[in-house]
Amino acid sequence: DAKTTQPNSMESNEEEPVHLPCNHSTISGTDYIHWYRQLPSQGPEYVIHGLTSNVNNRMASLAIAEDRKSSTLILHRATLRDAAVYYCILSIIQGAQKLVFGQGTRLTINP
Amino acid sequence: EADIYQTPRYLVIGTGKKITLECSQTMGHDKMYWYQQDPGMELHLIHYSYGVNSTEKGDLSSESTVSRIRTEHFPLTLESARPSHTSQYLCASRGGTGDSKQYFGPGTRLTVT
């Protein structure tokens, strides 16, 4: 499975945008970029995914580099409830879709 | 929102006991997964299923076993619990080809004394 690299931790302020980077230089053509987050004492929660084009949903935006070797998850206006560990994962969407979770980025939001 | 349930949420049990962790989903999803997560550590896939009567081992070797007799139910069993099995166990499910999201349950936190 292709690996991803994320910063161990990031900190931001409430109501400000947050940009969470992810590097995936060995991504293959069939790999989708998925983002999940895990709030304290909960199971992971799907955030967004994309293949080549930038994607937006009610939770976040995903900006994908033209060469697909990196991507950025954007939280447009962070709240305290966005404090979580954010995981960037590469996976195909057919078949078993075995997700390989790394260490992720622990996001702290300051009031 | 996803409807995936895990019971019990917390379990403290003595060494040598047999335990079954329950996972159920009401979405009719074919694919189901079990992950293991030690405190502060990464999640690791230990079992998955494509559908009824299908089970496969995941990337992390586990002494647990699973069964899939009904679509909605994917229990995980430890025949003889040991302290090394102390961990959080998370169940997930996913729908058809067009659904790329995995929906996770709240997890079972297991402590073996």
Coordinates of C-alpha atoms in Angstrom, one line a residue, chain A:
Chain A
D1 CA 0.0 0.0 0.0
A2 CA 1.2 3.5 -0.8
K3 CA 2.2 5.4 2.2
T4 CA 1.3 8.9 3.3
T5 CA 3.2 11.4 5.4
Q6 CA 1.5 13.9 7.7
P7 CA 2.7 16.2 10.5
N8 CA 2.3 14.7 13.9
S9 CA 0.4 17.7 15.3
M10 CA -1.0 21.1 14.3
E11 CA -2.6 23.8 16.3
S12 CA -5.1 26.5 15.2
N13 CA -7.6 29.0 16.6
E14 CA -11.3 28.7 16.6
E15 CA -13.1 30.2 13.7
E16 CA -10.0 30.3 11.6
P17 CA -9.3 28.1 8.5
V18 CA -7.1 25.1 9.0
H19 CA -5.0 23.5 6.2
L20 CA -3.9 19.9 7.0
P21 CA -1.2 18.7 4.6
C22 CA -0.5 15.1 3.4
N23 CA 2.3 13.9 1.2
H24 CA 1.9 10.7 -0.9
S25 CA 4.7 10.7 -3.5
T26 CA 4.2 7.0 -4.3
I27 CA 0.5 7.2 -5.1
S28 CA -0.7 5.0 -7.9
G29 CA -3.2 5.9 -10.6
T30 CA -6.0 4.0 -9.0
D31 CA -5.5 5.3 -5.5
Y32 CA -8.2 7.6 -4.1
I33 CA -7.2 10.0 -1.3
H34 CA -9.4 9.6 1.7
W35 CA -9.6 11.6 4.9
Y36 CA -11.0 10.3 8.1
R37 CA -10.9 11.9 11.6
Q38 CA -11.2 10.4 15.0
L39 CA -12.6 12.4 17.9
P40 CA -11.5 11.5 21.4
S41 CA -13.0 8.2 22.6
Q42 CA -14.9 7.6 19.3
G43 CA -14.5 5.5 16.1
P44 CA -13.1 7.2 13.0
E45 CA -15.5 9.3 10.9
Y46 CA -15.3 9.8 7.1
V47 CA -14.5 13.3 6.1
I48 CA -13.9 13.5 2.3
H49 CA -12.3 11.7 -0.6
G50 CA -11.1 12.5 -4.1
L51 CA -9.1 11.2 -7.0
T52 CA -7.8 14.1 -9.1
S53 CA -10.1 17.1 -8.8
N54 CA -10.6 19.3 -5.8
V55 CA -13.7 18.2 -3.8
N56 CA -16.0 20.1 -1.4
N57 CA -18.6 18.8 1.0
R58 CA -20.3 20.2 4.1
M59 CA -17.5 19.2 6.4
A60 CA -14.4 20.2 4.4
S61 CA -12.6 20.8 1.1
L62 CA -9.9 18.6 -0.4
A63 CA -7.3 20.2 -2.6
I64 CA -5.2 17.8 -4.7
A65 CA -2.0 18.8 -6.3
E66 CA -1.8 18.5 -10.1
D67 CA 0.8 15.7 -9.9
R68 CA -1.3 14.0 -7.1
K69 CA 1.8 13.6 -4.9
S70 CA 0.3 15.8 -2.2
S71 CA -3.1 17.0 -0.9
T72 CA -4.5 19.4 1.7
L73 CA -7.6 19.0 3.8
I74 CA -9.2 22.4 4.4
L75 CA -11.5 23.1 7.3
H76 CA -12.9 26.5 6.4
R77 CA -13.8 27.7 9.9
A78 CA -12.6 25.5 12.7
T79 CA -14.6 24.9 15.8
L80 CA -13.6 23.3 19.1
R81 CA -15.5 20.2 17.9
D82 CA -13.0 19.8 15.1
A83 CA -10.3 18.8 17.5
A84 CA -9.4 15.3 16.5
V85 CA -6.8 13.1 14.9
Y86 CA -7.0 13.5 11.1
Y87 CA -5.9 10.6 8.9
C88 CA -4.9 10.8 5.2
I89 CA -5.3 7.4 3.6
L90 CA -4.7 6.1 0.0
S91 CA -7.0 3.3 -1.2
I92 CA -8.9 2.0 -4.2
I93 CA -12.6 2.1 -3.8
Q94 CA -13.4 -1.2 -5.3
G95 CA -13.0 -4.6 -3.7
A96 CA -12.0 -4.9 0.0
Q97 CA -10.9 -1.3 0.4
K98 CA -8.5 -2.1 3.2
L99 CA -7.7 1.2 4.8
V100 CA -4.2 1.6 6.3
F101 CA -4.2 4.1 9.0
G102 CA -1.0 5.9 9.9
Q103 CA -0.3 8.1 12.9
G104 CA -2.3 11.0 11.5
T105 CA -2.2 14.6 12.5
R106 CA -3.5 15.6 16.0
L107 CA -5.3 18.9 15.5
T108 CA -5.7 21.1 18.5
I109 CA -8.2 24.1 18.3
N110 CA -7.6 27.0 20.7
P111 CA -10.7 28.9 21.9

